[in-house]
PDB file of C-alpha atoms in Angstrom:
ATOM      1  CA  ARG A   1      22.108  -9.304   1.889  1.00 41.00           C
ATOM      2  CA  LEU A   2      19.465  -6.766   0.816  1.00 44.00           C
ATOM      3  CA  PRO A   3      20.092  -3.126   1.268  1.00 46.00           C
ATOM      4  CA  ARG A   4      17.671  -1.039   3.030  1.00 51.00           C
ATOM      5  CA  PRO A   5      15.466   1.001   1.635  1.00 56.00           C
ATOM      6  CA  ILE A   6      16.337  -0.915  -1.601  1.00 61.00           C
ATOM      7  CA  SER A   7      17.218   1.391  -4.687  1.00 68.00           C
ATOM      8  CA  ASP A   8      15.165   0.954  -7.880  1.00 72.00           C
ATOM      9  CA  ASP A   9      19.353   0.824  -9.412  1.00 77.00           C
ATOM     10  CA  PHE A  10      19.457  -1.941  -7.161  1.00 74.00           C
ATOM     11  CA  LEU A  11      16.330  -3.802  -8.022  1.00 69.00           C
ATOM     12  CA  ARG A  12      17.260  -3.584 -12.399  1.00 74.00           C
ATOM     13  CA  PHE A  13      20.505  -4.820 -11.182  1.00 77.00           C
ATOM     14  CA  LEU A  14      19.033  -8.121  -9.829  1.00 68.00           C
ATOM     15  CA  ALA A  15      17.259  -7.840 -13.000  1.00 69.00           C
ATOM     16  CA  LYS A  16      19.812  -7.834 -14.840  1.00 74.00           C
ATOM     17  CA  LYS A  17      20.716 -10.690 -13.224  1.00 70.00           C
ATOM     18  CA  ALA A  18      18.024 -12.893 -13.385  1.00 64.00           C
ATOM     19  CA  ALA A  19      17.776 -12.402 -17.815  1.00 65.00           C
ATOM     20  CA  ASN A  20      16.731 -16.263 -19.496  1.00 68.00           C
ATOM     21  CA  GLN A  21      15.624 -16.973 -15.466  1.00 72.00           C
ATOM     22  CA  VAL A  22      12.812 -18.481 -14.079  1.00 72.00           C
ATOM     23  CA  ILE A  23      11.455 -15.350 -11.561  1.00 79.00           C
ATOM     24  CA  ILE A  24       8.825 -13.925  -9.667  1.00 87.00           C
ATOM     25  CA  ASN A  25       8.134 -10.805  -9.236  1.00 90.00           C
ATOM     26  CA  HIS A  26       9.729  -9.411 -12.337  1.00 88.00           C
ATOM     27  CA  PRO A  27      12.496  -6.910 -10.258  1.00 85.00           C
ATOM     28  CA  LEU A  28      11.887  -3.863 -13.299  1.00 86.00           C
ATOM     29  CA  GLY A  29       8.070  -4.753 -12.359  1.00 91.00           C
ATOM     30  CA  ILE A  30       8.855  -3.700  -8.945  1.00 91.00           C
ATOM     31  CA  ILE A  31       9.806  -1.170  -9.473  1.00 88.00           C
ATOM     32  CA  LYS A  32       7.298   0.784 -11.273  1.00 90.00           C
ATOM     33  CA  THR A  33       4.486  -0.810  -9.176  1.00 95.00           C
ATOM     34  CA  SER A  34       5.701  -0.720  -5.680  1.00 91.00           C
ATOM     35  CA  SER A  35       5.192   3.112  -6.109  1.00 92.00           C
ATOM     36  CA  LYS A  36       2.296   4.926  -4.027  1.00 94.00           C
ATOM     37  CA  ALA A  37       1.853   6.031  -7.520  1.00 95.00           C
ATOM     38  CA  PHE A  38       1.121   3.455  -9.523  1.00 96.00           C
ATOM     39  CA  LEU A  39      -2.691   3.746  -7.501  1.00 97.00           C
ATOM     40  CA  LEU A  40      -3.450   6.043 -10.597  1.00 97.00           C
ATOM     41  CA  ASN A  41      -4.034   3.485 -13.029  1.00 97.00           C
ATOM     42  CA  PHE A  42      -6.910   2.610 -10.929  1.00 97.00           C
ATOM     43  CA  PRO A  43      -8.817   5.357  -9.420  1.00 96.00           C
ATOM     44  CA  GLU A  44     -12.049   3.754  -9.898  1.00 96.00           C
ATOM     45  CA  CYS A  45     -11.321   2.003  -7.433  1.00 97.00           C
ATOM     46  CA  CYS A  46      -9.311   4.142  -5.089  1.00 97.00           C
ATOM     47  CA  PRO A  47     -10.524   6.907  -2.856  1.00 96.00           C
ATOM     48  CA  PRO A  48     -10.067  10.975  -3.661  1.00 97.00           C
ATOM     49  CA  ILE A  49      -5.937  10.657  -5.128  1.00 97.00           C
ATOM     50  CA  GLN A  50      -3.193  12.956  -5.752  1.00 97.00           C
ATOM     51  CA  ILE A  51      -0.265  12.674  -5.900  1.00 97.00           C
ATOM     52  CA  CYS A  52       2.149  15.999  -5.113  1.00 97.00           C
ATOM     53  CA  HIS A  53       6.267  17.394  -5.081  1.00 96.00           C
ATOM     54  CA  SER A  54       4.887  20.764  -3.571  1.00 97.00           C
ATOM     55  CA  VAL A  55       3.689  21.789   0.040  1.00 97.00           C
ATOM     56  CA  ALA A  56       1.237  23.813  -1.803  1.00 97.00           C
ATOM     57  CA  GLU A  57      -0.249  21.085  -3.612  1.00 98.00           C
ATOM     58  CA  ILE A  58      -1.129  20.024  -0.236  1.00 98.00           C
ATOM     59  CA  VAL A  59      -2.521  23.314   0.655  1.00 97.00           C
ATOM     60  CA  ALA A  60      -4.995  23.185  -1.657  1.00 97.00           C
ATOM     61  CA  PHE A  61      -5.459  19.379  -1.598  1.00 98.00           C
ATOM     62  CA  ALA A  62      -6.566  19.356   2.373  1.00 97.00           C
ATOM     63  CA  GLN A  63      -9.459  22.223   2.073  1.00 97.00           C
ATOM     64  CA  LYS A  64     -11.381  19.947   0.112  1.00 97.00           C
ATOM     65  CA  PHE A  65     -11.021  17.660   3.068  1.00 96.00           C
ATOM     66  CA  ALA A  66      -9.157  15.479   5.946  1.00 97.00           C
ATOM     67  CA  ILE A  67      -6.317  14.480   3.472  1.00 97.00           C
ATOM     68  CA  VAL A  68      -3.452  11.656   4.476  1.00 95.00           C
ATOM     69  CA  LEU A  69       0.133  11.357   3.057  1.00 96.00           C
ATOM     70  CA  LYS A  70       1.898   8.542   1.760  1.00 94.00           C
ATOM     71  CA  PRO A  71       5.844   8.119   0.906  1.00 92.00           C
ATOM     72  CA  LEU A  72       5.688   6.956  -2.038  1.00 91.00           C
ATOM     73  CA  ARG A  73       7.611   3.973  -1.872  1.00 82.00           C
ATOM     74  CA  GLU A  74       7.671   3.136   2.644  1.00 79.00           C
ATOM     75  CA  TYR A  75       5.701   0.938   4.242  1.00 71.00           C
ATOM     76  CA  GLY A  76       4.576  -0.381   7.145  1.00 69.00           C
ATOM     77  CA  GLY A  77       2.942   2.932   7.815  1.00 70.00           C
ATOM     78  CA  LYS A  78       5.581   4.575   8.433  1.00 79.00           C
ATOM     79  CA  GLY A  79       5.897   8.712   7.533  1.00 86.00           C
ATOM     80  CA  ILE A  80       2.582   8.490   7.628  1.00 89.00           C
ATOM     81  CA  PHE A  81       0.700  11.928   8.722  1.00 93.00           C
ATOM     82  CA  LYS A  82      -2.692  12.669   7.962  1.00 94.00           C
ATOM     83  CA  ILE A  83      -4.307  16.702   8.234  1.00 97.00           C
ATOM     84  CA  GLN A  84      -7.670  17.887   9.140  1.00 95.00           C
ATOM     85  CA  ASN A  85      -8.365  21.396   9.909  1.00 95.00           C
ATOM     86  CA  GLY A  86      -5.027  22.692   9.854  1.00 95.00           C
ATOM     87  CA  LYS A  87      -3.667  20.958  11.955  1.00 96.00           C
ATOM     88  CA  VAL A  88      -1.182  17.360  10.755  1.00 96.00           C
ATOM     89  CA  TYR A  89      -1.581  14.001  12.805  1.00 91.00           C
ATOM     90  CA  ASP A  90       1.694  12.011  12.956  1.00 86.00           C
ATOM     91  CA  GLY A  91      -0.146   9.398  14.463  1.00 72.00           C
ATOM     92  CA  GLN A  92       1.313  10.650  17.998  1.00 71.00           C
ATOM     93  CA  GLN A  93       0.939  14.349  18.839  1.00 85.00           C
ATOM     94  CA  ALA A  94      -0.730  17.577  16.766  1.00 92.00           C
ATOM     95  CA  HIS A  95       0.991  20.146  15.160  1.00 95.00           C
ATOM     96  CA  GLU A  96       0.349  23.166  13.250  1.00 96.00           C
ATOM     97  CA  MET A  97       0.296  22.317   8.701  1.00 97.00           C
ATOM     98  CA  LEU A  98       2.296  24.766   7.324  1.00 96.00           C
ATOM     99  CA  PRO A  99       5.443  24.740   9.699  1.00 96.00           C
ATOM    100  CA  TYR A 100       5.110  21.176   9.383  1.00 96.00           C
ATOM    101  CA  LEU A 101       5.144  20.534   5.487  1.00 97.00           C
ATOM    102  CA  LYS A 102       8.151  23.629   4.999  1.00 96.00           C
ATOM    103  CA  ASN A 103       9.927  21.337   7.574  1.00 95.00           C
ATOM    104  CA  ILE A 104       9.709  18.443   5.524  1.00 95.00           C
ATOM    105  CA  GLU A 105       9.439  20.806   2.293  1.00 96.00           C
ATOM    106  CA  GLU A 106      13.124  19.434   0.622  1.00 95.00           C
ATOM    107  CA  GLN A 107      11.007  15.745   0.972  1.00 93.00           C
ATOM    108  CA  ILE A 108       8.140  16.077  -0.898  1.00 95.00           C
ATOM    109  CA  LYS A 109       9.966  18.048  -4.034  1.00 95.00           C
ATOM    110  CA  GLU A 110      12.310  15.632  -4.309  1.00 93.00           C
ATOM    111  CA  ASP A 111      10.527  12.060  -3.807  1.00 91.00           C
ATOM    112  CA  GLY A 112       6.379  13.413  -3.354  1.00 94.00           C
ATOM    113  CA  TYR A 113       3.966  12.444  -1.604  1.00 96.00           C
ATOM    114  CA  LEU A 114       0.870  10.078  -1.984  1.00 97.00           C
ATOM    115  CA  MET A 115      -2.447  12.561  -1.266  1.00 97.00           C
ATOM    116  CA  MET A 116      -5.945  11.082  -0.202  1.00 97.00           C
ATOM    117  CA  LYS A 117      -8.886  11.433   1.037  1.00 97.00           C
ATOM    118  CA  TYR A 118      -9.442  10.477   4.527  1.00 95.00           C
ATOM    119  CA  LEU A 119     -12.078   8.639   5.311  1.00 94.00           C
ATOM    120  CA  LYS A 120     -14.387   8.341   8.207  1.00 90.00           C
ATOM    121  CA  ASN A 121     -14.485   4.288   8.661  1.00 91.00           C
ATOM    122  CA  VAL A 122     -10.583   4.100   8.936  1.00 87.00           C
ATOM    123  CA  THR A 123     -10.990   2.561  12.534  1.00 86.00           C
ATOM    124  CA  GLN A 124     -12.877  -0.432  11.027  1.00 89.00           C
ATOM    125  CA  GLY A 125      -9.711  -2.237   9.738  1.00 88.00           C
ATOM    126  CA  ASP A 126      -7.518  -2.060   7.043  1.00 90.00           C
ATOM    127  CA  LYS A 127      -8.231  -5.719   5.280  1.00 94.00           C
ATOM    128  CA  ARG A 128      -4.769  -6.714   3.150  1.00 95.00           C
ATOM    129  CA  ILE A 129      -5.422  -9.447   0.513  1.00 97.00           C
ATOM    130  CA  LEU A 130      -3.246 -12.038  -0.430  1.00 97.00           C
ATOM    131  CA  VAL A 131      -2.705 -12.926  -4.173  1.00 97.00           C
ATOM    132  CA  VAL A 132      -1.089 -15.383  -6.334  1.00 96.00           C
ATOM    133  CA  GLY A 133      -1.565 -15.757  -9.014  1.00 93.00           C
ATOM    134  CA  GLY A 134      -4.284 -14.341  -9.155  1.00 93.00           C
ATOM    135  CA  GLN A 135      -5.685 -16.141  -7.274  1.00 95.00           C
ATOM    136  CA  ILE A 136      -7.178 -15.224  -3.567  1.00 96.00           C
ATOM    137  CA  MET A 137      -5.386 -16.953  -1.399  1.00 96.00           C
ATOM    138  CA  ALA A 138      -6.737 -15.064   2.052  1.00 96.00           C
ATOM    139  CA  ALA A 139      -7.503 -11.838   4.057  1.00 96.00           C
ATOM    140  CA  SER A 140      -6.535 -10.729   7.362  1.00 93.00           C
ATOM    141  CA  LEU A 141      -8.183  -7.660   9.048  1.00 93.00           C
ATOM    142  CA  ARG A 142      -5.599  -5.026  10.347  1.00 88.00           C
ATOM    143  CA  LEU A 143      -7.644  -3.040  13.566  1.00 83.00           C
ATOM    144  CA  PRO A 144      -5.449   0.038  14.910  1.00 75.00           C
ATOM    145  CA  ALA A 145      -5.160   0.944  18.309  1.00 70.00           C
ATOM    146  CA  GLU A 146      -7.224   2.818  20.436  1.00 71.00           C
ATOM    147  CA  ASN A 147      -7.013   6.067  20.446  1.00 68.00           C
ATOM    148  CA  SER A 148      -5.311   5.554  17.097  1.00 66.00           C
ATOM    149  CA  TRP A 149      -6.535   5.977  13.107  1.00 63.00           C
ATOM    150  CA  LEU A 150      -3.341   3.748  11.414  1.00 65.00           C
ATOM    151  CA  CYS A 151      -4.113  -0.364  11.233  1.00 59.00           C
ATOM    152  CA  ASN A 152      -0.104  -1.355  10.206  1.00 61.00           C
ATOM    153  CA  VAL A 153      -0.118  -3.972  13.046  1.00 59.00           C
ATOM    154  CA  ALA A 154       3.858  -2.093  12.864  1.00 58.00           C
ATOM    155  CA  GLN A 155       2.442   0.713  14.446  1.00 56.00           C
ATOM    156  CA  GLY A 156       0.214  -1.376  16.850  1.00 62.00           C
ATOM    157  CA  GLY A 157      -3.058  -2.659  15.104  1.00 67.00           C
ATOM    158  CA  THR A 158      -3.913  -5.934  15.790  1.00 80.00           C
ATOM    159  CA  SER A 159      -4.443  -8.449  12.735  1.00 83.00           C
ATOM    160  CA  VAL A 160      -7.462 -10.693  12.637  1.00 90.00           C
ATOM    161  CA  TYR A 161      -8.994 -13.320  10.234  1.00 93.00           C
ATOM    162  CA  ALA A 162     -11.337 -12.207   7.718  1.00 95.00           C
ATOM    163  CA  GLU A 163     -13.714 -12.640   4.544  1.00 95.00           C
ATOM    164  CA  VAL A 164     -13.427 -11.006   0.729  1.00 96.00           C
ATOM    165  CA  THR A 165     -16.405  -8.890  -0.682  1.00 95.00           C
ATOM    166  CA  LEU A 166     -17.530  -9.037  -3.891  1.00 95.00           C
ATOM    167  CA  GLN A 167     -16.637  -4.967  -4.191  1.00 95.00           C
ATOM    168  CA  GLU A 168     -13.226  -6.429  -3.016  1.00 97.00           C
ATOM    169  CA  ARG A 169     -12.749  -9.121  -6.024  1.00 97.00           C
ATOM    170  CA  GLU A 170     -13.924  -7.239  -8.555  1.00 97.00           C
ATOM    171  CA  ILE A 171     -10.924  -4.810  -7.358  1.00 97.00           C
ATOM    172  CA  ILE A 172      -8.430  -7.928  -7.908  1.00 97.00           C
ATOM    173  CA  ASN A 173     -10.062  -8.792 -11.646  1.00 97.00           C
ATOM    174  CA  THR A 174      -9.796  -5.295 -12.736  1.00 97.00           C
ATOM    175  CA  ILE A 175      -5.708  -4.778 -11.164  1.00 97.00           C
ATOM    176  CA  THR A 176      -4.550  -7.985 -11.294  1.00 97.00           C
ATOM    177  CA  PRO A 177      -3.624  -8.306 -15.525  1.00 97.00           C
ATOM    178  CA  LYS A 178      -1.946  -4.862 -15.076  1.00 97.00           C
ATOM    179  CA  LEU A 179       0.657  -6.237 -12.557  1.00 97.00           C
ATOM    180  CA  ALA A 180       0.886  -8.959 -14.701  1.00 95.00           C
ATOM    181  CA  GLN A 181       2.178  -6.940 -17.683  1.00 94.00           C
ATOM    182  CA  TYR A 182       4.953  -6.213 -15.209  1.00 93.00           C
ATOM    183  CA  GLY A 183       5.816  -9.610 -14.917  1.00 92.00           C
ATOM    184  CA  ILE A 184       3.857  -9.595 -10.867  1.00 96.00           C
ATOM    185  CA  PHE A 185       2.734 -12.368 -10.293  1.00 96.00           C
ATOM    186  CA  ILE A 186       2.168 -12.350  -6.124  1.00 97.00           C
ATOM    187  CA  TYR A 187       0.925  -9.604  -4.303  1.00 97.00           C
ATOM    188  CA  GLY A 188      -0.939  -7.892  -1.417  1.00 96.00           C
ATOM    189  CA  VAL A 189      -4.183  -5.156  -1.291  1.00 96.00           C
ATOM    190  CA  ASP A 190      -5.382  -3.075   1.311  1.00 95.00           C
ATOM    191  CA  THR A 191      -8.719  -2.263   0.820  1.00 96.00           C
ATOM    192  CA  LEU A 192     -10.767   0.305   3.144  1.00 95.00           C
ATOM    193  CA  VAL A 193     -14.325   1.192   4.800  1.00 95.00           C
ATOM    194  CA  ALA A 194     -15.147   4.005   2.299  1.00 94.00           C
ATOM    195  CA  ASP A 195     -17.327   7.146   3.444  1.00 92.00           C
ATOM    196  CA  ASN A 196     -20.719   5.051   1.521  1.00 92.00           C
ATOM    197  CA  GLY A 197     -19.083   1.585   3.318  1.00 93.00           C
ATOM    198  CA  ASP A 198     -18.065   0.285  -0.227  1.00 94.00           C
ATOM    199  CA  ARG A 199     -14.241  -1.296   0.653  1.00 96.00           C
ATOM    200  CA  ILE A 200     -11.965  -0.080  -1.669  1.00 96.00           C
ATOM    201  CA  LEU A 201      -8.383  -0.024  -2.802  1.00 97.00           C
ATOM    202  CA  SER A 202      -5.921   1.585  -0.708  1.00 96.00           C
ATOM    203  CA  GLU A 203      -2.907   0.089  -1.063  1.00 94.00           C
ATOM    204  CA  ILE A 204      -1.044  -2.514  -4.372  1.00 96.00           C
ATOM    205  CA  ASN A 205       2.247  -4.373  -2.056  1.00 94.00           C
ATOM    206  CA  THR A 206       4.431  -5.999  -4.379  1.00 94.00           C
ATOM    207  CA  MET A 207       7.808  -5.526  -2.553  1.00 88.00           C
ATOM    208  CA  SER A 208       6.912  -6.082   0.962  1.00 80.00           C
ATOM    209  CA  ILE A 209       4.775  -8.685   0.950  1.00 89.00           C
ATOM    210  CA  GLY A 210       3.208  -9.224   4.859  1.00 84.00           C
ATOM    211  CA  GLY A 211       0.539 -11.053   5.878  1.00 89.00           C
ATOM    212  CA  PHE A 212       1.242 -15.161   4.921  1.00 92.00           C
ATOM    213  CA  PRO A 213       2.587 -16.931   8.124  1.00 92.00           C
ATOM    214  CA  GLN A 214      -0.537 -14.456  10.440  1.00 90.00           C
ATOM    215  CA  ALA A 215      -3.040 -15.589   7.239  1.00 92.00           C
ATOM    216  CA  GLU A 216      -2.038 -19.163   8.287  1.00 94.00           C
ATOM    217  CA  ALA A 217      -2.291 -18.819  11.834  1.00 93.00           C
ATOM    218  CA  GLN A 218      -5.378 -16.992  11.072  1.00 94.00           C
ATOM    219  CA  THR A 219      -7.283 -19.899   9.196  1.00 94.00           C
ATOM    220  CA  GLY A 220      -5.256 -23.502  10.283  1.00 94.00           C
ATOM    221  CA  ARG A 221      -5.195 -24.253   6.883  1.00 95.00           C
ATOM    222  CA  PRO A 222      -1.637 -24.183   4.770  1.00 96.00           C
ATOM    223  CA  ILE A 223      -1.428 -21.071   2.992  1.00 95.00           C
ATOM    224  CA  ILE A 224       2.462 -20.985   2.546  1.00 94.00           C
ATOM    225  CA  LYS A 225       2.457 -24.475   1.164  1.00 95.00           C
ATOM    226  CA  SER A 226      -0.370 -23.140  -1.181  1.00 94.00           C
ATOM    227  CA  LEU A 227       1.973 -20.209  -2.163  1.00 93.00           C
ATOM    228  CA  ILE A 228       4.984 -22.762  -3.157  1.00 92.00           C
ATOM    229  CA  ASP A 229       3.289 -24.987  -5.247  1.00 93.00           C
ATOM    230  CA  LYS A 230       1.381 -22.132  -6.794  1.00 92.00           C
ATOM    231  CA  ILE A 231       5.224 -20.991  -7.258  1.00 89.00           C
ATOM    232  CA  PHE A 232       6.003 -24.484  -8.578  1.00 89.00           C
ATOM    233  CA  GLU A 233       3.098 -24.185 -11.476  1.00 89.00           C
ATOM    234  CA  VAL A 234       4.942 -21.870 -13.157  1.00 81.00           C
ATOM    235  CA  THR A 235       8.285 -22.248 -13.066  1.00 74.00           C
TER     236      THR A 235
END
């Protein structure tokens, strides 16, 4: 039974046990790539981003534009909040910025957050693109619930079939070689609509890769069988 959350030490334990075995998504590669800090390798594909470990860094970044903060190792929309016009929005209610940040200051210092410019077109949906061995398998568009800016299905969003744009294919071509260096074979990419209308990279998922059953239901294609076939091709 896997511990929750899955720790880096546990992934290193798995890596040691998996020595000389054929494995898919190497545990040590997951340690490196599953942190949202890994996005810093691809600034040309992302909105303005920065890692923070202090309240002062957050305040300075929030003076430039509205921002979203994400815990480095959470998933499913957990722990995400937005700062706009001196207020913190956690998906449920508004809070005064400085008292809110002071309340979580230790967490900010110890764990860090990814800060990202808040995109005005977020309600156009967060697209999950599923990639196996560098090949795009399918994509789903997650749309936020009414009066919400959080697109995650776990946070009340809905998921529908989506096509993959040329811009998104270029993003996949950019990040796949880097992920392969770390032994990552299966991953998910999330994109958002930038303020200029382009699709840009918002997350890379190499540990909690949801969306395969939904993609199969939405496309009517045997996505999961294709995934398994791809795995057998490399084992």
